[in-house]
Each structure stands twice: as structure tokens, then as C-alpha cells.
Amino acid sequence: MRKLLLGAVALILAGGLAFYLLTMPVTISAAALPDHTPDLENGKMMFTAGGCAECHAAPVKDCDGLDVEDETRLAGGRCLKTDVGTFHVPNISPDKESGIGGWSTLDFVNAMKRGVGPGGVHLYPSFPYTSYQRMRFEDLIDLKAYLDTLPPVQSTVPAHDLKFPYNIRRGVGLFQRLYVDGKTFTPDPEASDAVNRGGYLVMGPGHCTECHSPRNALGGIVASQAFAGARSPEGKGDAPNITPSDDGMADWSQEDIAYFLETGSTPDFDVVGESMVPVQENMARLPAPDREAIAAYLLTLPPRPDAVTGR
């Protein structure tokens, strides 16, 4: 009996050590950052393409509403109600106490590319760093510099309210082992400059896969069904298939997609709705060549059956 007990204790200790080692935060060193003078105009463009205000600006009324008070006041306060619990979107204004005003550029880069906050805290992937990790260091430096010019807002946001085992934050390290590598988007040498620009915007700051792709039980995107549509984690409608398949955008031209991103109007005279509205409004603020580039890239995706309807 004693041997069994000692064996069980040894297994528990070994499992605990393995969990500790596997969930250790992986971060980027200061030496990896380029010597780059921040470009505030580009930082503002990254802010728009990334939809930062869409999640982090204080909501007008209900925490799960789409309308925000002022897109420059990033006080947080929005809530994302999902099957695993409620995520409360944090304050990312430059307030030093309740926001990220005390963060260094390196802190910010590690949050965006590795999903790790100051002090080695794992960030939940409700913050789409699995896409933001594809962004260039220079764009992240520009974005942080732009955020620092916005009004600091004193606002404390509630902690996430998640079910077990999702409330064990350290466990996010296991997710990051599988889905976070910190690698920047790699242009396709066979593709045009426009397609590569569109790919960067879609896969990086635009984080289009996050909504338009189904996820597995771990919360990771199912790569074989990327962009093929997904059910909303908040239970409000579905994100459509945006691959060039028969049940996706096979009938859309590059001009159709670019026009939709600019105006919200579809080729069949429908209009954008629900949570896509603020996304489209952000896309409308980008330069026309960027919208055209996004359209060009989407049409290069492999056609896939709709992941929601299963057709």
C-alpha cells in the first residue's frame, strides 16, 4: 500500500512539474526589436485595421453591445459571453494604473506576438494574438506609439468569469504551445505584391480567421476549415464562409469584395449586419489599395465547404 501511495505521489509531482515546464511563458527579448522610429500615421492605420476600438472602447450601454462611446477612449468594459464563461475586455488606454500606460514597447510586443503580459502572465486568446503574432515588429512599435497618444482613462474592468478548467490561467500556456509561435507573416514569393499585402492584413492585424473559422475543443482554429465560416462564440448569428467556394464567395469578383469592404453592400443588394458592421466600417477607412489587396488575397484561398451548414 505504501509503495502504491509513493508511486501516486511521484506521478502527481511529475505531472505537476511537466505542467509547470510546458506552461512556462515564452517571450521575445529586447534584442529582437528593430531600431525603428515610430510612425504615428501607420500606427493609426494598424489601430483601424486591427479593430482595437471595436473591442476596447467603452460600450455605450450594455457590456455586450456593439455601440461605443468614443473610439479613442479605450477604457474596456465590453464583455464576451461564451460557452466557457464571460471574458471582460481590458482597459488598454495609456492610463498607468488601470490601462497599459506603464507597459514598455517590449511588453506590448510580447502581448501581441506571444500572448504574454508583463510579469509573465498568460493572456487568454479571446484577445486574438494568434493572428496579431503575424504582424511586423515595426507595425507593432507604431501601434504602441499611437495608443500612447490617446486619452488615458481610469477604469477598472472585472476579472474574467470562466468555468473550470478554463479559469486556470496557467493552462493557457498549453494552448500557446500549440498555436503560438510568434512568427511574422511570410510573403509568398510567387504571389503579387497586392496579394501579399492583402494576406498580411487578413492574417495579421485584420485577424479575419478568428471569426470566420471553426474551432476545436481547445479553442484552436481548425486549419483545414480556415475561413469556411463559423458559429459565433457569443451565440449571435454565424460568420459566413469567405472562401471562393460555391457556398462562399465564388460568385464575387475582386471588385465586389472591395466594394463591400468600402460600403457594406453585397452584389445581391443586401447590406452588412450585426457584428460585421464595425469591422466593415474600419475597412472603409483603409486606403482603397488595401481593400483591393484584401479582396485579391481572399480570392486566392482554397475553396472550402461551408463549415456551419456542412454543405
mmCIF file with all atom_site columns, N, CA, C and O in Angstrom, residues 147-197:
data_model
loop_
_atom_site.group_PDB
_atom_site.id
_atom_site.type_symbol
_atom_site.label_atom_id
_atom_site.label_alt_id
_atom_site.label_comp_id
_atom_site.label_asym_id
_atom_site.label_entity_id
_atom_site.label_seq_id
_atom_site.pdbx_PDB_ins_code
_atom_site.Cartn_x
_atom_site.Cartn_y
_atom_site.Cartn_z
_atom_site.occupancy
_atom_site.B_iso_or_equiv
_atom_site.pdbx_formal_charge
_atom_site.auth_seq_id
_atom_site.auth_comp_id
_atom_site.auth_asym_id
_atom_site.auth_atom_id
_atom_site.pdbx_PDB_model_num
ATOM 1   N N  . LEU A 1 147 ? -1.162  54.323 -29.640 1.00 0.00 ? 147 LEU A N  1
ATOM 2   C CA . LEU A 1 147 ? -2.001  54.121 -28.452 1.00 0.00 ? 147 LEU A CA 1
ATOM 3   C C  . LEU A 1 147 ? -1.595  55.074 -27.331 1.00 0.00 ? 147 LEU A C  1
ATOM 4   O O  . LEU A 1 147 ? -2.449  55.561 -26.575 1.00 0.00 ? 147 LEU A O  1
ATOM 5   N N  . ASP A 1 148 ? -0.308  55.337 -27.222 1.00 0.00 ? 148 ASP A N  1
ATOM 6   C CA . ASP A 1 148 ? 0.183   56.228 -26.166 1.00 0.00 ? 148 ASP A CA 1
ATOM 7   C C  . ASP A 1 148 ? -0.253  57.673 -26.356 1.00 0.00 ? 148 ASP A C  1
ATOM 8   O O  . ASP A 1 148 ? -0.150  58.479 -25.424 1.00 0.00 ? 148 ASP A O  1
ATOM 9   N N  . THR A 1 149 ? -0.730  58.032 -27.564 1.00 0.00 ? 149 THR A N  1
ATOM 10  C CA . THR A 1 149 ? -1.199  59.407 -27.800 1.00 0.00 ? 149 THR A CA 1
ATOM 11  C C  . THR A 1 149 ? -2.677  59.577 -27.436 1.00 0.00 ? 149 THR A C  1
ATOM 12  O O  . THR A 1 149 ? -3.172  60.705 -27.418 1.00 0.00 ? 149 THR A O  1
ATOM 13  N N  . LEU A 1 150 ? -3.379  58.479 -27.164 1.00 0.00 ? 150 LEU A N  1
ATOM 14  C CA . LEU A 1 150 ? -4.812  58.545 -26.884 1.00 0.00 ? 150 LEU A CA 1
ATOM 15  C C  . LEU A 1 150 ? -5.056  58.915 -25.423 1.00 0.00 ? 150 LEU A C  1
ATOM 16  O O  . LEU A 1 150 ? -4.160  58.809 -24.585 1.00 0.00 ? 150 LEU A O  1
ATOM 17  N N  . PRO A 1 151 ? -6.271  59.348 -25.086 1.00 0.00 ? 151 PRO A N  1
ATOM 18  C CA . PRO A 1 151 ? -6.543  59.798 -23.711 1.00 0.00 ? 151 PRO A CA 1
ATOM 19  C C  . PRO A 1 151 ? -6.414  58.667 -22.695 1.00 0.00 ? 151 PRO A C  1
ATOM 20  O O  . PRO A 1 151 ? -6.981  57.584 -22.891 1.00 0.00 ? 151 PRO A O  1
ATOM 21  N N  . PRO A 1 152 ? -5.685  58.903 -21.603 1.00 0.00 ? 152 PRO A N  1
ATOM 22  C CA . PRO A 1 152 ? -5.670  57.912 -20.526 1.00 0.00 ? 152 PRO A CA 1
ATOM 23  C C  . PRO A 1 152 ? -7.017  57.911 -19.806 1.00 0.00 ? 152 PRO A C  1
ATOM 24  O O  . PRO A 1 152 ? -7.572  58.972 -19.524 1.00 0.00 ? 152 PRO A O  1
ATOM 25  N N  . VAL A 1 153 ? -7.548  56.740 -19.539 1.00 0.00 ? 153 VAL A N  1
ATOM 26  C CA . VAL A 1 153 ? -8.856  56.621 -18.891 1.00 0.00 ? 153 VAL A CA 1
ATOM 27  C C  . VAL A 1 153 ? -8.724  55.725 -17.660 1.00 0.00 ? 153 VAL A C  1
ATOM 28  O O  . VAL A 1 153 ? -8.257  54.586 -17.766 1.00 0.00 ? 153 VAL A O  1
ATOM 29  N N  . GLN A 1 154 ? -9.131  56.244 -16.525 1.00 0.00 ? 154 GLN A N  1
ATOM 30  C CA . GLN A 1 154 ? -9.117  55.454 -15.299 1.00 0.00 ? 154 GLN A CA 1
ATOM 31  C C  . GLN A 1 154 ? -10.371 54.586 -15.279 1.00 0.00 ? 154 GLN A C  1
ATOM 32  O O  . GLN A 1 154 ? -11.491 55.085 -15.183 1.00 0.00 ? 154 GLN A O  1
ATOM 33  N N  . SER A 1 155 ? -10.199 53.293 -15.397 1.00 0.00 ? 155 SER A N  1
ATOM 34  C CA . SER A 1 155 ? -11.342 52.390 -15.439 1.00 0.00 ? 155 SER A CA 1
ATOM 35  C C  . SER A 1 155 ? -10.885 50.967 -15.140 1.00 0.00 ? 155 SER A C  1
ATOM 36  O O  . SER A 1 155 ? -10.082 50.401 -15.874 1.00 0.00 ? 155 SER A O  1
ATOM 37  N N  . THR A 1 156 ? -11.385 50.419 -14.052 1.00 0.00 ? 156 THR A N  1
ATOM 38  C CA . THR A 1 156 ? -11.026 49.052 -13.677 1.00 0.00 ? 156 THR A CA 1
ATOM 39  C C  . THR A 1 156 ? -12.090 48.091 -14.185 1.00 0.00 ? 156 THR A C  1
ATOM 40  O O  . THR A 1 156 ? -13.282 48.261 -13.916 1.00 0.00 ? 156 THR A O  1
ATOM 41  N N  . VAL A 1 157 ? -11.659 47.091 -14.912 1.00 0.00 ? 157 VAL A N  1
ATOM 42  C CA . VAL A 1 157 ? -12.563 46.116 -15.527 1.00 0.00 ? 157 VAL A CA 1
ATOM 43  C C  . VAL A 1 157 ? -12.604 44.853 -14.671 1.00 0.00 ? 157 VAL A C  1
ATOM 44  O O  . VAL A 1 157 ? -11.579 44.441 -14.120 1.00 0.00 ? 157 VAL A O  1
ATOM 45  N N  . PRO A 1 158 ? -13.781 44.221 -14.535 1.00 0.00 ? 158 PRO A N  1
ATOM 46  C CA . PRO A 1 158 ? -13.860 42.984 -13.746 1.00 0.00 ? 158 PRO A CA 1
ATOM 47  C C  . PRO A 1 158 ? -12.970 41.886 -14.311 1.00 0.00 ? 158 PRO A C  1
ATOM 48  O O  . PRO A 1 158 ? -12.649 41.866 -15.501 1.00 0.00 ? 158 PRO A O  1
ATOM 49  N N  . ALA A 1 159 ? -12.590 40.950 -13.459 1.00 0.00 ? 159 ALA A N  1
ATOM 50  C CA . ALA A 1 159 ? -11.821 39.792 -13.907 1.00 0.00 ? 159 ALA A CA 1
ATOM 51  C C  . ALA A 1 159 ? -12.716 38.883 -14.744 1.00 0.00 ? 159 ALA A C  1
ATOM 52  O O  . ALA A 1 159 ? -13.945 38.908 -14.622 1.00 0.00 ? 159 ALA A O  1
ATOM 53  N N  . HIS A 1 160 ? -12.107 38.078 -15.602 1.00 0.00 ? 160 HIS A N  1
ATOM 54  C CA . HIS A 1 160 ? -12.872 37.108 -16.385 1.00 0.00 ? 160 HIS A CA 1
ATOM 55  C C  . HIS A 1 160 ? -13.628 36.170 -15.434 1.00 0.00 ? 160 HIS A C  1
ATOM 56  O O  . HIS A 1 160 ? -13.147 35.832 -14.358 1.00 0.00 ? 160 HIS A O  1
ATOM 57  N N  . ASP A 1 161 ? -14.793 35.747 -15.852 1.00 0.00 ? 161 ASP A N  1
ATOM 58  C CA . ASP A 1 161 ? -15.611 34.817 -15.069 1.00 0.00 ? 161 ASP A CA 1
ATOM 59  C C  . ASP A 1 161 ? -15.780 33.546 -15.898 1.00 0.00 ? 161 ASP A C  1
ATOM 60  O O  . ASP A 1 161 ? -16.713 33.436 -16.698 1.00 0.00 ? 161 ASP A O  1
ATOM 61  N N  . LEU A 1 162 ? -14.858 32.598 -15.717 1.00 0.00 ? 162 LEU A N  1
ATOM 62  C CA . LEU A 1 162 ? -14.798 31.415 -16.566 1.00 0.00 ? 162 LEU A CA 1
ATOM 63  C C  . LEU A 1 162 ? -15.043 30.132 -15.780 1.00 0.00 ? 162 LEU A C  1
ATOM 64  O O  . LEU A 1 162 ? -14.776 30.054 -14.582 1.00 0.00 ? 162 LEU A O  1
ATOM 65  N N  . LYS A 1 163 ? -15.521 29.131 -16.496 1.00 0.00 ? 163 LYS A N  1
ATOM 66  C CA . LYS A 1 163 ? -15.760 27.822 -15.898 1.00 0.00 ? 163 LYS A CA 1
ATOM 67  C C  . LYS A 1 163 ? -14.434 27.061 -15.760 1.00 0.00 ? 163 LYS A C  1
ATOM 68  O O  . LYS A 1 163 ? -13.454 27.341 -16.435 1.00 0.00 ? 163 LYS A O  1
ATOM 69  N N  . PHE A 1 164 ? -14.434 26.072 -14.877 1.00 0.00 ? 164 PHE A N  1
ATOM 70  C CA . PHE A 1 164 ? -13.289 25.177 -14.754 1.00 0.00 ? 164 PHE A CA 1
ATOM 71  C C  . PHE A 1 164 ? -13.246 24.265 -15.980 1.00 0.00 ? 164 PHE A C  1
ATOM 72  O O  . PHE A 1 164 ? -14.303 23.802 -16.432 1.00 0.00 ? 164 PHE A O  1
ATOM 73  N N  . PRO A 1 165 ? -12.110 23.971 -16.564 1.00 0.00 ? 165 PRO A N  1
ATOM 74  C CA . PRO A 1 165 ? -10.748 24.334 -16.161 1.00 0.00 ? 165 PRO A CA 1
ATOM 75  C C  . PRO A 1 165 ? -10.223 25.593 -16.842 1.00 0.00 ? 165 PRO A C  1
ATOM 76  O O  . PRO A 1 165 ? -9.047  25.914 -16.726 1.00 0.00 ? 165 PRO A O  1
ATOM 77  N N  . TYR A 1 166 ? -11.118 26.292 -17.566 1.00 0.00 ? 166 TYR A N  1
ATOM 78  C CA . TYR A 1 166 ? -10.680 27.470 -18.318 1.00 0.00 ? 166 TYR A CA 1
ATOM 79  C C  . TYR A 1 166 ? -10.245 28.614 -17.400 1.00 0.00 ? 166 TYR A C  1
ATOM 80  O O  . TYR A 1 166 ? -9.554  29.530 -17.840 1.00 0.00 ? 166 TYR A O  1
ATOM 81  N N  . ASN A 1 167 ? -10.668 28.546 -16.136 1.00 0.00 ? 167 ASN A N  1
ATOM 82  C CA . ASN A 1 167 ? -10.287 29.604 -15.199 1.00 0.00 ? 167 ASN A CA 1
ATOM 83  C C  . ASN A 1 167 ? -8.862  29.423 -14.663 1.00 0.00 ? 167 ASN A C  1
ATOM 84  O O  . ASN A 1 167 ? -8.380  30.257 -13.893 1.00 0.00 ? 167 ASN A O  1
ATOM 85  N N  . ILE A 1 168 ? -8.199  28.344 -15.050 1.00 0.00 ? 168 ILE A N  1
ATOM 86  C CA . ILE A 1 168 ? -6.800  28.147 -14.654 1.00 0.00 ? 168 ILE A CA 1
ATOM 87  C C  . ILE A 1 168 ? -5.928  28.829 -15.705 1.00 0.00 ? 168 ILE A C  1
ATOM 88  O O  . ILE A 1 168 ? -5.615  28.260 -16.761 1.00 0.00 ? 168 ILE A O  1
ATOM 89  N N  . ARG A 1 169 ? -5.572  30.048 -15.438 1.00 0.00 ? 169 ARG A N  1
ATOM 90  C CA . ARG A 1 169 ? -4.876  30.861 -16.442 1.00 0.00 ? 169 ARG A CA 1
ATOM 91  C C  . ARG A 1 169 ? -3.565  30.232 -16.882 1.00 0.00 ? 169 ARG A C  1
ATOM 92  O O  . ARG A 1 169 ? -3.181  30.313 -18.058 1.00 0.00 ? 169 ARG A O  1
ATOM 93  N N  . ARG A 1 170 ? -2.873  29.596 -15.970 1.00 0.00 ? 170 ARG A N  1
ATOM 94  C CA . ARG A 1 170 ? -1.586  28.986 -16.318 1.00 0.00 ? 170 ARG A CA 1
ATOM 95  C C  . ARG A 1 170 ? -1.760  27.971 -17.455 1.00 0.00 ? 170 ARG A C  1
ATOM 96  O O  . ARG A 1 170 ? -0.866  27.774 -18.274 1.00 0.00 ? 170 ARG A O  1
ATOM 97  N N  . GLY A 1 171 ? -2.928  27.337 -17.498 1.00 0.00 ? 171 GLY A N  1
ATOM 98  C CA . GLY A 1 171 ? -3.174  26.348 -18.530 1.00 0.00 ? 171 GLY A CA 1
ATOM 99  C C  . GLY A 1 171 ? -3.172  26.918 -19.934 1.00 0.00 ? 171 GLY A C  1
ATOM 100 O O  . GLY A 1 171 ? -3.029  26.173 -20.922 1.00 0.00 ? 171 GLY A O  1
ATOM 101 N N  . VAL A 1 172 ? -3.330  28.241 -20.063 1.00 0.00 ? 172 VAL A N  1
ATOM 102 C CA . VAL A 1 172 ? -3.286  28.866 -21.389 1.00 0.00 ? 172 VAL A CA 1
ATOM 103 C C  . VAL A 1 172 ? -1.926  28.619 -22.046 1.00 0.00 ? 172 VAL A C  1
ATOM 104 O O  . VAL A 1 172 ? -1.804  28.598 -23.258 1.00 0.00 ? 172 VAL A O  1
ATOM 105 N N  . GLY A 1 173 ? -0.919  28.368 -21.209 1.00 0.00 ? 173 GLY A N  1
ATOM 106 C CA . GLY A 1 173 ? 0.402   28.067 -21.752 1.00 0.00 ? 173 GLY A CA 1
ATOM 107 C C  . GLY A 1 173 ? 0.401   26.837 -22.637 1.00 0.00 ? 173 GLY A C  1
ATOM 108 O O  . GLY A 1 173 ? 1.182   26.746 -23.591 1.00 0.00 ? 173 GLY A O  1
ATOM 109 N N  . LEU A 1 174 ? -0.470  25.865 -22.343 1.00 0.00 ? 174 LEU A N  1
ATOM 110 C CA . LEU A 1 174 ? -0.574  24.676 -23.182 1.00 0.00 ? 174 LEU A CA 1
ATOM 111 C C  . LEU A 1 174 ? -1.148  25.038 -24.548 1.00 0.00 ? 174 LEU A C  1
ATOM 112 O O  . LEU A 1 174 ? -0.692  24.549 -25.582 1.00 0.00 ? 174 LEU A O  1
ATOM 113 N N  . PHE A 1 175 ? -2.170  25.896 -24.545 1.00 0.00 ? 175 PHE A N  1
ATOM 114 C CA . PHE A 1 175 ? -2.744  26.389 -25.804 1.00 0.00 ? 175 PHE A CA 1
ATOM 115 C C  . PHE A 1 175 ? -1.676  27.095 -26.620 1.00 0.00 ? 175 PHE A C  1
ATOM 116 O O  . PHE A 1 175 ? -1.553  26.898 -27.837 1.00 0.00 ? 175 PHE A O  1
ATOM 117 N N  . GLN A 1 176 ? -0.879  27.922 -25.954 1.00 0.00 ? 176 GLN A N  1
ATOM 118 C CA . GLN A 1 176 ? 0.147   28.677 -26.668 1.00 0.00 ? 176 GLN A CA 1
ATOM 119 C C  . GLN A 1 176 ? 1.222   27.774 -27.243 1.00 0.00 ? 176 GLN A C  1
ATOM 120 O O  . GLN A 1 176 ? 1.793   28.066 -28.302 1.00 0.00 ? 176 GLN A O  1
ATOM 121 N N  . ARG A 1 177 ? 1.513   26.672 -26.569 1.00 0.00 ? 177 ARG A N  1
ATOM 122 C CA . ARG A 1 177 ? 2.470   25.707 -27.115 1.00 0.00 ? 177 ARG A CA 1
ATOM 123 C C  . ARG A 1 177 ? 2.021   25.196 -28.481 1.00 0.00 ? 177 ARG A C  1
ATOM 124 O O  . ARG A 1 177 ? 2.831   24.918 -29.362 1.00 0.00 ? 177 ARG A O  1
ATOM 125 N N  . LEU A 1 178 ? 0.710   25.069 -28.644 1.00 0.00 ? 178 LEU A N  1
ATOM 126 C CA . LEU A 1 178 ? 0.154   24.515 -29.877 1.00 0.00 ? 178 LEU A CA 1
ATOM 127 C C  . LEU A 1 178 ? -0.074  25.558 -30.959 1.00 0.00 ? 178 LEU A C  1
ATOM 128 O O  . LEU A 1 178 ? 0.091   25.281 -32.149 1.00 0.00 ? 178 LEU A O  1
ATOM 129 N N  . TYR A 1 179 ? -0.466  26.782 -30.551 1.00 0.00 ? 179 TYR A N  1
ATOM 130 C CA . TYR A 1 179 ? -0.972  27.740 -31.539 1.00 0.00 ? 179 TYR A CA 1
ATOM 131 C C  . TYR A 1 179 ? -0.222  29.066 -31.602 1.00 0.00 ? 179 TYR A C  1
ATOM 132 O O  . TYR A 1 179 ? -0.605  29.936 -32.382 1.00 0.00 ? 179 TYR A O  1
ATOM 133 N N  . VAL A 1 180 ? 0.810   29.228 -30.812 1.00 0.00 ? 180 VAL A N  1
ATOM 134 C CA . VAL A 1 180 ? 1.552   30.494 -30.830 1.00 0.00 ? 180 VAL A CA 1
ATOM 135 C C  . VAL A 1 180 ? 3.030   30.218 -31.083 1.00 0.00 ? 180 VAL A C  1
ATOM 136 O O  . VAL A 1 180 ? 3.677   29.503 -30.318 1.00 0.00 ? 180 VAL A O  1
ATOM 137 N N  . ASP A 1 181 ? 3.539   30.782 -32.180 1.00 0.00 ? 181 ASP A N  1
ATOM 138 C CA . ASP A 1 181 ? 4.963   30.640 -32.472 1.00 0.00 ? 181 ASP A CA 1
ATOM 139 C C  . ASP A 1 181 ? 5.661   31.995 -32.624 1.00 0.00 ? 181 ASP A C  1
ATOM 140 O O  . ASP A 1 181 ? 6.881   32.065 -32.746 1.00 0.00 ? 181 ASP A O  1
ATOM 141 N N  . GLY A 1 182 ? 4.878   33.080 -32.639 1.00 0.00 ? 182 GLY A N  1
ATOM 142 C CA . GLY A 1 182 ? 5.457   34.417 -32.720 1.00 0.00 ? 182 GLY A CA 1
ATOM 143 C C  . GLY A 1 182 ? 6.030   34.784 -34.071 1.00 0.00 ? 182 GLY A C  1
ATOM 144 O O  . GLY A 1 182 ? 6.685   35.827 -34.211 1.00 0.00 ? 182 GLY A O  1
ATOM 145 N N  . LYS A 1 183 ? 5.792   33.959 -35.095 1.00 0.00 ? 183 LYS A N  1
ATOM 146 C CA . LYS A 1 183 ? 6.389   34.215 -36.403 1.00 0.00 ? 183 LYS A CA 1
ATOM 147 C C  . LYS A 1 183 ? 5.608   35.275 -37.180 1.00 0.00 ? 183 LYS A C  1
ATOM 148 O O  . LYS A 1 183 ? 4.387   35.253 -37.206 1.00 0.00 ? 183 LYS A O  1
ATOM 149 N N  . THR A 1 184 ? 6.339   36.151 -37.821 1.00 0.00 ? 184 THR A N  1
ATOM 150 C CA . THR A 1 184 ? 5.747   37.193 -38.653 1.00 0.00 ? 184 THR A CA 1
ATOM 151 C C  . THR A 1 184 ? 5.272   36.591 -39.978 1.00 0.00 ? 184 THR A C  1
ATOM 152 O O  . THR A 1 184 ? 5.829   35.597 -40.458 1.00 0.00 ? 184 THR A O  1
ATOM 153 N N  . PHE A 1 185 ? 4.219   37.177 -40.537 1.00 0.00 ? 185 PHE A N  1
ATOM 154 C CA . PHE A 1 185 ? 3.689   36.733 -41.829 1.00 0.00 ? 185 PHE A CA 1
ATOM 155 C C  . PHE A 1 185 ? 4.810   36.674 -42.874 1.00 0.00 ? 185 PHE A C  1
ATOM 156 O O  . PHE A 1 185 ? 5.590   37.608 -43.008 1.00 0.00 ? 185 PHE A O  1
ATOM 157 N N  . THR A 1 186 ? 4.857   35.566 -43.583 1.00 0.00 ? 186 THR A N  1
ATOM 158 C CA . THR A 1 186 ? 5.869   35.385 -44.626 1.00 0.00 ? 186 THR A CA 1
ATOM 159 C C  . THR A 1 186 ? 5.241   35.577 -46.001 1.00 0.00 ? 186 THR A C  1
ATOM 160 O O  . THR A 1 186 ? 4.324   34.823 -46.377 1.00 0.00 ? 186 THR A O  1
ATOM 161 N N  . PRO A 1 187 ? 5.662   36.569 -46.760 1.00 0.00 ? 187 PRO A N  1
ATOM 162 C CA . PRO A 1 187 ? 5.104   36.771 -48.111 1.00 0.00 ? 187 PRO A CA 1
ATOM 163 C C  . PRO A 1 187 ? 5.366   35.564 -49.005 1.00 0.00 ? 187 PRO A C  1
ATOM 164 O O  . PRO A 1 187 ? 6.385   34.883 -48.875 1.00 0.00 ? 187 PRO A O  1
ATOM 165 N N  . ASP A 1 188 ? 4.447   35.324 -49.903 1.00 0.00 ? 188 ASP A N  1
ATOM 166 C CA . ASP A 1 188 ? 4.591   34.256 -50.888 1.00 0.00 ? 188 ASP A CA 1
ATOM 167 C C  . ASP A 1 188 ? 5.388   34.804 -52.066 1.00 0.00 ? 188 ASP A C  1
ATOM 168 O O  . ASP A 1 188 ? 4.929   35.725 -52.758 1.00 0.00 ? 188 ASP A O  1
ATOM 169 N N  . PRO A 1 189 ? 6.575   34.258 -52.342 1.00 0.00 ? 189 PRO A N  1
ATOM 170 C CA . PRO A 1 189 ? 7.404   34.803 -53.436 1.00 0.00 ? 189 PRO A CA 1
ATOM 171 C C  . PRO A 1 189 ? 6.758   34.638 -54.807 1.00 0.00 ? 189 PRO A C  1
ATOM 172 O O  . PRO A 1 189 ? 7.136   35.332 -55.763 1.00 0.00 ? 189 PRO A O  1
ATOM 173 N N  . GLU A 1 190 ? 5.767   33.737 -54.903 1.00 0.00 ? 190 GLU A N  1
ATOM 174 C CA . GLU A 1 190 ? 5.088   33.522 -56.186 1.00 0.00 ? 190 GLU A CA 1
ATOM 175 C C  . GLU A 1 190 ? 3.881   34.443 -56.370 1.00 0.00 ? 190 GLU A C  1
ATOM 176 O O  . GLU A 1 190 ? 3.306   34.498 -57.458 1.00 0.00 ? 190 GLU A O  1
ATOM 177 N N  . ALA A 1 191 ? 3.486   35.133 -55.300 1.00 0.00 ? 191 ALA A N  1
ATOM 178 C CA . ALA A 1 191 ? 2.291   35.986 -55.363 1.00 0.00 ? 191 ALA A CA 1
ATOM 179 C C  . ALA A 1 191 ? 2.670   37.431 -55.657 1.00 0.00 ? 191 ALA A C  1
ATOM 180 O O  . ALA A 1 191 ? 3.823   37.848 -55.485 1.00 0.00 ? 191 ALA A O  1
ATOM 181 N N  . SER A 1 192 ? 1.682   38.203 -56.072 1.00 0.00 ? 192 SER A N  1
ATOM 182 C CA . SER A 1 192 ? 1.901   39.624 -56.362 1.00 0.00 ? 192 SER A CA 1
ATOM 183 C C  . SER A 1 192 ? 2.055   40.402 -55.064 1.00 0.00 ? 192 SER A C  1
ATOM 184 O O  . SER A 1 192 ? 1.694   39.924 -53.975 1.00 0.00 ? 192 SER A O  1
ATOM 185 N N  . ASP A 1 193 ? 2.573   41.605 -55.187 1.00 0.00 ? 193 ASP A N  1
ATOM 186 C CA . ASP A 1 193 ? 2.700   42.470 -54.009 1.00 0.00 ? 193 ASP A CA 1
ATOM 187 C C  . ASP A 1 193 ? 1.328   42.736 -53.397 1.00 0.00 ? 193 ASP A C  1
ATOM 188 O O  . ASP A 1 193 ? 1.197   42.785 -52.163 1.00 0.00 ? 193 ASP A O  1
ATOM 189 N N  . ALA A 1 194 ? 0.308   42.890 -54.230 1.00 0.00 ? 194 ALA A N  1
ATOM 190 C CA . ALA A 1 194 ? -1.038  43.173 -53.722 1.00 0.00 ? 194 ALA A CA 1
ATOM 191 C C  . ALA A 1 194 ? -1.573  41.983 -52.920 1.00 0.00 ? 194 ALA A C  1
ATOM 192 O O  . ALA A 1 194 ? -2.133  42.162 -51.838 1.00 0.00 ? 194 ALA A O  1
ATOM 193 N N  . VAL A 1 195 ? -1.396  40.783 -53.437 1.00 0.00 ? 195 VAL A N  1
ATOM 194 C CA . VAL A 1 195 ? -1.877  39.587 -52.716 1.00 0.00 ? 195 VAL A CA 1
ATOM 195 C C  . VAL A 1 195 ? -1.143  39.436 -51.394 1.00 0.00 ? 195 VAL A C  1
ATOM 196 O O  . VAL A 1 195 ? -1.747  39.127 -50.363 1.00 0.00 ? 195 VAL A O  1
ATOM 197 N N  . ASN A 1 196 ? 0.150   39.684 -51.388 1.00 0.00 ? 196 ASN A N  1
ATOM 198 C CA . ASN A 1 196 ? 0.912   39.577 -50.146 1.00 0.00 ? 196 ASN A CA 1
ATOM 199 C C  . ASN A 1 196 ? 0.503   40.657 -49.148 1.00 0.00 ? 196 ASN A C  1
ATOM 200 O O  . ASN A 1 196 ? 0.440   40.398 -47.939 1.00 0.00 ? 196 ASN A O  1
ATOM 201 N N  . ARG A 1 197 ? 0.227   41.852 -49.627 1.00 0.00 ? 197 ARG A N  1
ATOM 202 C CA . ARG A 1 197 ? -0.260  42.903 -48.735 1.00 0.00 ? 197 ARG A CA 1
ATOM 203 C C  . ARG A 1 197 ? -1.612  42.499 -48.153 1.00 0.00 ? 197 ARG A C  1
ATOM 204 O O  . ARG A 1 197 ? -1.860  42.642 -46.956 1.00 0.00 ? 197 ARG A O  1
#
